[in-house]
Coordinates of C-alpha atoms and ligand atoms in Angstrom, one line a residue:
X757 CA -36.1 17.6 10.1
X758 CA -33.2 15.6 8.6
X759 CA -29.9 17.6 8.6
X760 CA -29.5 20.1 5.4
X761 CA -26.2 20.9 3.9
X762 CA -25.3 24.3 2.5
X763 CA -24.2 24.7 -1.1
X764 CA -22.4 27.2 -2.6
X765 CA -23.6 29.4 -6.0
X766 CA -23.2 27.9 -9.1
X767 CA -24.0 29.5 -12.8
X768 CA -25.1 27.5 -15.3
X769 CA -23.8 30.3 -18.2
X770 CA -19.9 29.7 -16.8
X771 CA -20.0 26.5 -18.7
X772 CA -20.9 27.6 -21.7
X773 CA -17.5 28.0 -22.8
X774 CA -16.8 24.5 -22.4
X775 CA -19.7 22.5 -23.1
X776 CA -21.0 25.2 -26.2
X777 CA -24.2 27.2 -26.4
X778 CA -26.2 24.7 -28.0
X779 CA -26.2 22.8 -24.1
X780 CA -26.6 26.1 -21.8
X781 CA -29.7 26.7 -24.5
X782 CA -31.6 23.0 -24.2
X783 CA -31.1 22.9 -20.6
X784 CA -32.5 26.3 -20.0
X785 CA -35.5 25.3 -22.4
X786 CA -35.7 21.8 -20.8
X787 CA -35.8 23.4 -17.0
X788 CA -38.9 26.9 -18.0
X789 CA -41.2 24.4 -17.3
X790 CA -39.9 23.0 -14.6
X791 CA -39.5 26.7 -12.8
X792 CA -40.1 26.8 -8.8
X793 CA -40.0 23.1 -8.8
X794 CA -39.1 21.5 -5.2
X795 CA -36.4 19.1 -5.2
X796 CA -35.1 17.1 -2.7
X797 CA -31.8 15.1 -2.6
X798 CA -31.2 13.0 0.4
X799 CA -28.2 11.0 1.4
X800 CA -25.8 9.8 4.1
X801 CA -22.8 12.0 4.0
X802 CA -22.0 15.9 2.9
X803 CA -18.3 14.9 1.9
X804 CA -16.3 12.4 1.0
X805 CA -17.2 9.8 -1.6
X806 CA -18.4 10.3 -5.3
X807 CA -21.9 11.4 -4.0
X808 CA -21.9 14.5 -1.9
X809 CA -19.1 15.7 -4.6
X810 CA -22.0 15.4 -7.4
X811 CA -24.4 17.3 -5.3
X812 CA -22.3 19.4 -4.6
X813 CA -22.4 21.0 -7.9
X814 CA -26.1 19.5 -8.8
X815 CA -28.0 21.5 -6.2
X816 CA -27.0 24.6 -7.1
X817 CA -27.0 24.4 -10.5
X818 CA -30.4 22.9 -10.3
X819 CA -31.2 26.3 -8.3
X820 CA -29.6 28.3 -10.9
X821 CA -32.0 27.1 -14.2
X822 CA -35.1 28.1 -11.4
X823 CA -36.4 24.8 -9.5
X824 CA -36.1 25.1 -5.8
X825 CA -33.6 22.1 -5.0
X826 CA -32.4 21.4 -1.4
X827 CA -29.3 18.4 -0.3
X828 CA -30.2 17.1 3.5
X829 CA -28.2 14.4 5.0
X830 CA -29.9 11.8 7.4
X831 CA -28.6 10.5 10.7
X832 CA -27.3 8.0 12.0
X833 CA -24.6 6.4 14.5
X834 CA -21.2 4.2 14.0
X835 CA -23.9 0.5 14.5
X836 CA -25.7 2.0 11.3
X837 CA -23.2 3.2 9.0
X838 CA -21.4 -0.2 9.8
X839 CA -23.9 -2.1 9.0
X840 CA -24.5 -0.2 5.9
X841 CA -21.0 -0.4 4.7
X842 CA -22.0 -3.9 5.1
X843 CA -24.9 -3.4 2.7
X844 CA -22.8 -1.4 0.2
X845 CA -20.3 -4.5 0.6
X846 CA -22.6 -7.0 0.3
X847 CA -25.0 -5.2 -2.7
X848 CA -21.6 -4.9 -4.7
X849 CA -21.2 -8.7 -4.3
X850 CA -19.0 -9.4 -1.0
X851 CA -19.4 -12.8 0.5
X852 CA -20.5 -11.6 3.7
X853 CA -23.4 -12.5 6.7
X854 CA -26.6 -10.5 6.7
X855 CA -27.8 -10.6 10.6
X856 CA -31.4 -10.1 12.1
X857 CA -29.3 -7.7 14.1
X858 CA -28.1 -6.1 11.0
X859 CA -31.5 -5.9 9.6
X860 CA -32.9 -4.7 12.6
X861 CA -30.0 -1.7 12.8
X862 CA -30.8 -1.0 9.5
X863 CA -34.7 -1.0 9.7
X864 CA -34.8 1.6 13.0
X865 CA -32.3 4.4 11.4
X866 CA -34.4 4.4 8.3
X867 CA -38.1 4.4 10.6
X868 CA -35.9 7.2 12.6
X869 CA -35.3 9.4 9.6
X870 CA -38.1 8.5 8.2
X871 CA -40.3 10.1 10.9
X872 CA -37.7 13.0 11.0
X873 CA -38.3 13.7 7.3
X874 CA -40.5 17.1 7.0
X875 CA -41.9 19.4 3.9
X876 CA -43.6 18.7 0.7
X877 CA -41.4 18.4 -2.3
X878 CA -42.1 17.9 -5.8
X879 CA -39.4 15.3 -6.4
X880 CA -37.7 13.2 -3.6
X881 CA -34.0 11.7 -4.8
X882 CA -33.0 9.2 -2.6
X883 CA -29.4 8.3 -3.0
X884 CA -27.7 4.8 -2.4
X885 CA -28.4 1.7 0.2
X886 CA -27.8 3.6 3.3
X887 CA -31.3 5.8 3.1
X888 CA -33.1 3.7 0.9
X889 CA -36.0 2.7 3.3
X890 CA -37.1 6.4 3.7
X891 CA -40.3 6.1 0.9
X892 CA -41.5 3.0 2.9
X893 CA -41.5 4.2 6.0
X894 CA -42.2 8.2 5.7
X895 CA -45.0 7.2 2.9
X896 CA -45.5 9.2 -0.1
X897 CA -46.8 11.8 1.7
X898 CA -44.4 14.3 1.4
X899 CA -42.9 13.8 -1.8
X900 CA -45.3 13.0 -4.8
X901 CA -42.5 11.6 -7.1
X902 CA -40.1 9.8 -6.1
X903 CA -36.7 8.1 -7.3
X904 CA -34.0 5.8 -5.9
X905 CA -30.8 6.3 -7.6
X906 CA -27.7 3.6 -7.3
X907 CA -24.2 4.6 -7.1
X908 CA -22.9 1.3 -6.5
X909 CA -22.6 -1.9 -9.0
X910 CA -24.9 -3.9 -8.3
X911 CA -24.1 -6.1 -11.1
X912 CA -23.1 -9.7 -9.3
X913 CA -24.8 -8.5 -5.4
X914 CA -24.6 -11.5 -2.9
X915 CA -28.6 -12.1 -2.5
X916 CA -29.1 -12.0 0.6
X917 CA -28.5 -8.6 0.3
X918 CA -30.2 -7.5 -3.0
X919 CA -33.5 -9.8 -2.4
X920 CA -33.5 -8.0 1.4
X921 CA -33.1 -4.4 -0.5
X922 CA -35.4 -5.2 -3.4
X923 CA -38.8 -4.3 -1.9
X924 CA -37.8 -1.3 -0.7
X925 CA -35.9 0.2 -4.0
X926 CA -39.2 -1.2 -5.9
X927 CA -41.1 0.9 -4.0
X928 CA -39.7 3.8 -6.3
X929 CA -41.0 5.0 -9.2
X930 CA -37.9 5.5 -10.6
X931 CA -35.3 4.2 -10.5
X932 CA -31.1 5.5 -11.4
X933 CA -28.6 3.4 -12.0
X934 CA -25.3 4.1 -13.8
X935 CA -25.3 0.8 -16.1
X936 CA -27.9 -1.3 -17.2
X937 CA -26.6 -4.3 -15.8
X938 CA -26.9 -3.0 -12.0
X939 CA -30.3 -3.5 -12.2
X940 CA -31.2 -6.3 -10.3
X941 CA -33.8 -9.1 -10.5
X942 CA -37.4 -8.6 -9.1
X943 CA -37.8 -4.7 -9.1
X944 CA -40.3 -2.9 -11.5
X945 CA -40.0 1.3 -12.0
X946 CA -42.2 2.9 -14.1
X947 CA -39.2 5.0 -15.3
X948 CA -35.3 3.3 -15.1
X949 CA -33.1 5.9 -15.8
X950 CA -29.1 4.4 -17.0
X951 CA -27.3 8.1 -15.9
X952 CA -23.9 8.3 -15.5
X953 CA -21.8 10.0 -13.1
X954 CA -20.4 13.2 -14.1
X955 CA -17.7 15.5 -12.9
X956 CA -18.1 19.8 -12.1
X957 CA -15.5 21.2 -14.5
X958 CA -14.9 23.9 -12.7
X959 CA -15.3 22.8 -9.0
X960 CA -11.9 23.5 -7.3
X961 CA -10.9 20.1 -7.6
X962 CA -11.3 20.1 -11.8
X963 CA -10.3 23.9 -12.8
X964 CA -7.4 24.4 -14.8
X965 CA -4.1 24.4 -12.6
X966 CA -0.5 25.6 -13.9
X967 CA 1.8 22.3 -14.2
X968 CA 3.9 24.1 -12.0
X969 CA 1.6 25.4 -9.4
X970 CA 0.0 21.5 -9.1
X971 CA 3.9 20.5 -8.8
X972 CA 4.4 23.3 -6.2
X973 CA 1.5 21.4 -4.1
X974 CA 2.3 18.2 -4.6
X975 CA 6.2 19.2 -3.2
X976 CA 4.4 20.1 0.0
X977 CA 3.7 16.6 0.9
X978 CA 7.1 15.5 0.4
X979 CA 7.1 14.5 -3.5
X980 CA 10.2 14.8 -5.6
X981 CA 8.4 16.6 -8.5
X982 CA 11.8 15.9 -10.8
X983 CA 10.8 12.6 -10.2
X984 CA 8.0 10.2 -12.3
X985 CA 4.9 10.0 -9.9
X986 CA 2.1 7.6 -10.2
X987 CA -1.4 8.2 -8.4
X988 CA -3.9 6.6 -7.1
X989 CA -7.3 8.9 -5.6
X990 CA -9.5 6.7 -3.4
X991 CA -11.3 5.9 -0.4
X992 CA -9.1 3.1 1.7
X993 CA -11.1 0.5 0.8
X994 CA -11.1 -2.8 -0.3
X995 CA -13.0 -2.5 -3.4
X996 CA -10.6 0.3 -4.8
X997 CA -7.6 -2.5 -4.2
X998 CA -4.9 0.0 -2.7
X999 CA -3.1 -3.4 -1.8
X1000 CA -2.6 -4.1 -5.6
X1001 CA -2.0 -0.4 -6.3
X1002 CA 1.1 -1.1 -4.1
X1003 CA 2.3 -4.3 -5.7
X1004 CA 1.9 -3.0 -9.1
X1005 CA 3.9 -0.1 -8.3
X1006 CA 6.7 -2.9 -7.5
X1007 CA 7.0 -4.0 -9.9
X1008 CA 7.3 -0.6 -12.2
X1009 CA 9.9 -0.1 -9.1
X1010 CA 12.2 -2.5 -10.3
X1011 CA 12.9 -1.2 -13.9
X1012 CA 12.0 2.4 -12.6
X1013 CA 13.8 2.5 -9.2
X1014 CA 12.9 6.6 -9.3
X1015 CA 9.1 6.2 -9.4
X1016 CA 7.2 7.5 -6.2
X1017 CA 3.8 6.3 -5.6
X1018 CA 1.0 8.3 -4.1
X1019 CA -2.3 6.7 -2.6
X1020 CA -4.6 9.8 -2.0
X1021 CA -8.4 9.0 0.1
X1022 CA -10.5 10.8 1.9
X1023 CA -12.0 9.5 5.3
X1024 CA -15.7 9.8 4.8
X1025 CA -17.9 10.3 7.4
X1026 CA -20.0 7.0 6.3
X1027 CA -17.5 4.6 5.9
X1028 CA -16.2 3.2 9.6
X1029 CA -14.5 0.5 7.9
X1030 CA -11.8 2.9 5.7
X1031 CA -9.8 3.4 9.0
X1032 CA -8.9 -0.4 9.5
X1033 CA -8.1 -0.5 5.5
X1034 CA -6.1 2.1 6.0
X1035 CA -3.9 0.7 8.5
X1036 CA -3.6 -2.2 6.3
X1037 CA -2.7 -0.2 3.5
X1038 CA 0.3 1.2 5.6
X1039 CA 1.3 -2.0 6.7
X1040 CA 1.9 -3.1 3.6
X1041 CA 3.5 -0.4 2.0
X1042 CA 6.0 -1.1 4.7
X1043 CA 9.5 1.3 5.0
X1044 CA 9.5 2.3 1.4
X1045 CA 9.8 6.1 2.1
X1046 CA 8.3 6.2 -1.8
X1047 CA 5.2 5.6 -1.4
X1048 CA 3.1 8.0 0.2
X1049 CA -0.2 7.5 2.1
X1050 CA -2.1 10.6 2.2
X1051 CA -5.4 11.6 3.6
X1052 CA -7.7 14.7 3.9
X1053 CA -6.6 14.6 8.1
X1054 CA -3.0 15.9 6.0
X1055 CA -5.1 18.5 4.7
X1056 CA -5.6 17.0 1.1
X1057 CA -8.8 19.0 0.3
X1058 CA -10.1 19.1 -3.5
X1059 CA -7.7 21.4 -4.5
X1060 CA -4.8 18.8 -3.6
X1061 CA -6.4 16.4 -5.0
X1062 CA -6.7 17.8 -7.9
X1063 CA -3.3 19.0 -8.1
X1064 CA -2.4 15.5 -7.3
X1065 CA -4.0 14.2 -10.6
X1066 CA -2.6 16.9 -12.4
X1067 CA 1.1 16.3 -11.6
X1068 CA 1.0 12.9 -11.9
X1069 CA 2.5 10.8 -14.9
X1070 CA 0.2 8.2 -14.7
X1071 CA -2.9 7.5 -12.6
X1072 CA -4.5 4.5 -11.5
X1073 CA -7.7 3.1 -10.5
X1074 CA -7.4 -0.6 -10.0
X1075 CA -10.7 -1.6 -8.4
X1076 CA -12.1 -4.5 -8.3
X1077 CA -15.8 -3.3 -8.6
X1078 CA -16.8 -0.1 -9.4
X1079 CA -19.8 1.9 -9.6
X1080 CA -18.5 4.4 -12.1
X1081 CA -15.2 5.8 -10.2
X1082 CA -15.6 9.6 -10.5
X1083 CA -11.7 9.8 -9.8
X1084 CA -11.2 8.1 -13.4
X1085 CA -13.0 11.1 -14.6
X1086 CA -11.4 13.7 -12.6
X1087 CA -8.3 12.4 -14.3
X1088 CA -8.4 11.7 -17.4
X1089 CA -10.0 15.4 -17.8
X1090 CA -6.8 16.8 -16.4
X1091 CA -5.2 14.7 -19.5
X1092 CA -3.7 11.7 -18.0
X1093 CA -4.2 8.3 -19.7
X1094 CA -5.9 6.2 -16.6
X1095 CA -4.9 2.5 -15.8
X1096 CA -8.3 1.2 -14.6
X1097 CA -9.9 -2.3 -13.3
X1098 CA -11.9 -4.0 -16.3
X1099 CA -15.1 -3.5 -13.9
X1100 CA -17.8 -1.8 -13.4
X1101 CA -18.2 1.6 -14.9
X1102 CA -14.6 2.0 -15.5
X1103 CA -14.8 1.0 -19.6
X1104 CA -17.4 3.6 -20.0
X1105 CA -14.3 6.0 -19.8
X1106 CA -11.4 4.2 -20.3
X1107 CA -11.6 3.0 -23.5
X1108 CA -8.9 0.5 -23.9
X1109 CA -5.9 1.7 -25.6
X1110 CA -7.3 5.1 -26.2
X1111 CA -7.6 7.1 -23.2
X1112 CA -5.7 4.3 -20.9
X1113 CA -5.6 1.2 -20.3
X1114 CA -8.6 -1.7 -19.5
X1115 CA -6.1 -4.0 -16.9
X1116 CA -7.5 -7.5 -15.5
X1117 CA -4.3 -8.2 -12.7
X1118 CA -1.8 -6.2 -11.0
X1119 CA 1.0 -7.9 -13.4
X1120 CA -0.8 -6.9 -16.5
X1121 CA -0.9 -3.1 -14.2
X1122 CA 2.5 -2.7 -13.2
X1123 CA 3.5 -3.3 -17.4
X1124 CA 0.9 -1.1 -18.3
X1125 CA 2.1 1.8 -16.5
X1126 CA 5.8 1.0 -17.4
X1127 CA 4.5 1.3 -21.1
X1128 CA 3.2 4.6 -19.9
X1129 CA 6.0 6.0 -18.6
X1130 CA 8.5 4.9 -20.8
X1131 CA 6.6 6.3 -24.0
X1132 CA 5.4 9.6 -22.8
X1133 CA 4.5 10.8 -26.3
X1134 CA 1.8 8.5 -26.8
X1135 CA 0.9 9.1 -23.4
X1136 CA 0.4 12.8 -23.8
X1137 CA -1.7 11.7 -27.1
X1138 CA -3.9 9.4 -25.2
X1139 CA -4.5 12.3 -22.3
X1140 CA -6.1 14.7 -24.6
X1141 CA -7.8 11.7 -26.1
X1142 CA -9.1 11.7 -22.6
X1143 CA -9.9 15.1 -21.9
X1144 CA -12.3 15.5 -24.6
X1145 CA -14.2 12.2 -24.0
X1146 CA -14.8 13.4 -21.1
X1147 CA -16.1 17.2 -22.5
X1148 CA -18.1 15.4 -24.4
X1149 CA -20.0 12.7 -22.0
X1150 CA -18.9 13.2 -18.2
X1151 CA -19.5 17.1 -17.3
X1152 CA -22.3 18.1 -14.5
X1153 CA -23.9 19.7 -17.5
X1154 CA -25.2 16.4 -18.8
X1155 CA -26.4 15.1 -15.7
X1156 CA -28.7 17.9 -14.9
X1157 CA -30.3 17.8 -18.3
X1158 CA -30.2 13.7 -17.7
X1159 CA -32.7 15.3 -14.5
X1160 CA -34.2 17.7 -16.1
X1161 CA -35.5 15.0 -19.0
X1162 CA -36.5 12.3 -15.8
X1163 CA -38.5 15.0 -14.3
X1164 CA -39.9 15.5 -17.3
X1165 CA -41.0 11.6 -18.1
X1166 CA -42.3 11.3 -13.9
X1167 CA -44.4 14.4 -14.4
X1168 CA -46.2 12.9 -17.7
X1169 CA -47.4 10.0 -15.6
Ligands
UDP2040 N1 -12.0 12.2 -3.1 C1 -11.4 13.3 -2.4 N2 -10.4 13.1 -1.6 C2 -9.8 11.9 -1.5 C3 -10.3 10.8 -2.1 C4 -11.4 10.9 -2.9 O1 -11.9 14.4 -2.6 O2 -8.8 11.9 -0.7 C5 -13.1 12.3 -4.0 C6 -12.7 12.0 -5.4 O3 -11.9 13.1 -6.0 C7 -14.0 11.7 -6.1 C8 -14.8 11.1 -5.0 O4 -14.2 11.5 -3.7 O5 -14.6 12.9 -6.5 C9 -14.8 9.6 -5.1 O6 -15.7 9.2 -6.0 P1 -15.6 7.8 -6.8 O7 -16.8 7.6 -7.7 O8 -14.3 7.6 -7.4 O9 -15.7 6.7 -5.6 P2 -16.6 6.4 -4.4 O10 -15.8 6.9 -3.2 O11 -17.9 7.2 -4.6 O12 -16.7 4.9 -4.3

């Protein structure tokens, strides 16, 4: 049997308050019919990364409206989750080789869990590059729908990598992507579901905090609280440009010579590559006792890193590529104006000039967040600008109804 993770308990009538009764009521009469369902989401990691923090919340709450859901992990060794960092490189557009030996890594894990999978489920989520062979090799016994959902942006993949990945997403009958565009050429679902992302507003990470109580955390790890603080909340990872993080934050340095920087990322168990990035990352930051490189090994749990996004004055996710960027959301629901790369799902929520700011270089970043924190009035405007775009289109509350209508639409067939 591949590995399950445990979820907590999660109720579905806590959110009303936030999301309004007219939600909690069409997702109760979207899931009666649904009732005792069996649900199964499968991917490569229980924490760290945008992923295991959706299910997280999903699971349960998908066990609270009445359909028997269940998270299990597959396994797998450092050769495969290198070689699939490789694939979620290469899928997102990195110029990089694809080996037989890759191929070959990546074709015996997923034949291994494949033949590890047990049960009989109802619907079979499949989540991401890494497990994505699973329906191939296990068959459809098993599951009787099944749905491939993409976290990644897929939007410009290099080919070798999409046309080696193709046949076995098209295998799906559905198939989840975050943006239209990620949808790549030569794969055919019955149903394509465009779902974004979406954040728990009441996970540890996103409840309400006390300014001071997030500035009491944040002084733990050595920040001057009395002092302006810009964030950054991301795996060390190339993609998520920590490197220009740094030089943008020199050049606010120069007019700001106060500012602290803080680069926040958790080591996921998937991702062998984040250690090397994160060397580099401290190598470049170099002796400037200002910036701070932090990691959950420092104990930065969810609660830190939310208090991290909280206390900040502005935050920043500079990526390069991005399948959505979760952290965006996290922050701009605590009410900070985000300064995001122009990529990926990023323009979804910052909306350029309303709730942050769309940047294309780290130049056009480090004036940016100057602006910011030079005119914190309109900063403070374009935070709650922020908050309630994200009430209104990025809570967990959406998403499962997002489910509830794509169970819906597979059943019909
Ligand atoms: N995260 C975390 N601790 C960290 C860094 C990241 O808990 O030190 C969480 C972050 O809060 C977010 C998720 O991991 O919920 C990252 O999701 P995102 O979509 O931004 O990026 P991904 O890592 O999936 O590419």
């Amino acid at each position: 049997m591949l590995q399950r993770v445990e979820v907590g308990q999660v109720h579905l009538a806590d959110y009303r308050p936030i999301v309004g009764e007219e939600i909690i009521s069409e997702i109760r009469k979207m899931a009666a019919p649904l009732r005792g369902a069996r649900v199964l989401h499968v991917n490569a990691t229980p924490f760290g990364g945008g992923v295991a923090e959706m299910l997280q919340t999903l699971v349960p709450l998908m066990r609270d409206v009445g359909l028997e859901a269940e998270w299990q992990i597959i396994a797998g060794a450092e050769e495969f989750f290198t070689v699939t960092k490789a694939c979620h490189n290469g899928l997102q557009g990195m110029d990089i080789p694809f080996t037989a030996e890759m191929k070959e890594i990546w074709r015996r894990y997923n034949k291994m869990n494949a033949d590890a999978f047990e049960g009989e489920y109802d619907f079979v989520i499949v989540h991401d590059p890494q497990p994505a062979g699973l329906l191939t090799y296990h068959g459809r016994t098993g599951g009787k729908h099944w749905a491939w959902r993409c976290h990644i942006d897929t939007s410009h993949p290099n080919p070798a990598y999409w046309e080696f990945f193709a046949p076995y997403i098209g295998a799906y009958e559905s198939g989840i992507f975050t943006m239209a565009q990620y949808v790549g050429p030569g794969v055919n679902f019955a149903h394509l579901a465009i779902i974004t992302p979406t954040i728990d507003p009441l996970s540890p990470k996103n409840a309400p905090l006390s300014p001071g109580r997030a500035q009491e955390i944040v002084a733990r790890f050595g920040l001057d609280v009395a002092r302006p603080l810009i964030t950054q909340v991301s795996r060390f990872d190339p993609w998520k440009d920590p490197l220009g993080v740094i030089d943008a934050y020199r050049i606010v340095k120069e007019r700001i010579p106060e500012v602290q920087l803080a680069l926040v990322g958790s080591m996921a168990s998937d991702d062998p590559e984040g250690w090397t990035y994160l060397d580099k990352t401290i190598r470049h930051a170099g002796e400037d006792g200002d910036i701070h490189i932090l990691h959950n090994f420092h104990g930065v749990g969810p609660v830190e890193v939310g208090a991290f996004q909280a206390a900040s004055d502005v935050v920043i996710q500079k990526s390069t590529r991005e399948g959505f960027g979760l952290v965006v959301t996290e922050a701009l629901w605590k009410g900070k104006p985000v300064i995001g790369g122009n990529v990926g799902g990023i323009p979804l929520q910052v909306l350029d000039g309303q709730t942050g700011f769309l940047v294309e270089s780290v130049q056009e970043c480090g004036e940016k967040t100057l602006y910011l924190l030079e005119h914190p009035a309109e900063a403070a405007r374009m935070g709650m600008a922020a908050r309630e775009h994200v009430r209104r289109n990025f809570l967990v509350t959406r998403h499962l109804r997002d489910y509830l209508h794509l169970f819906h639409q597979m059943l019909e067939n």
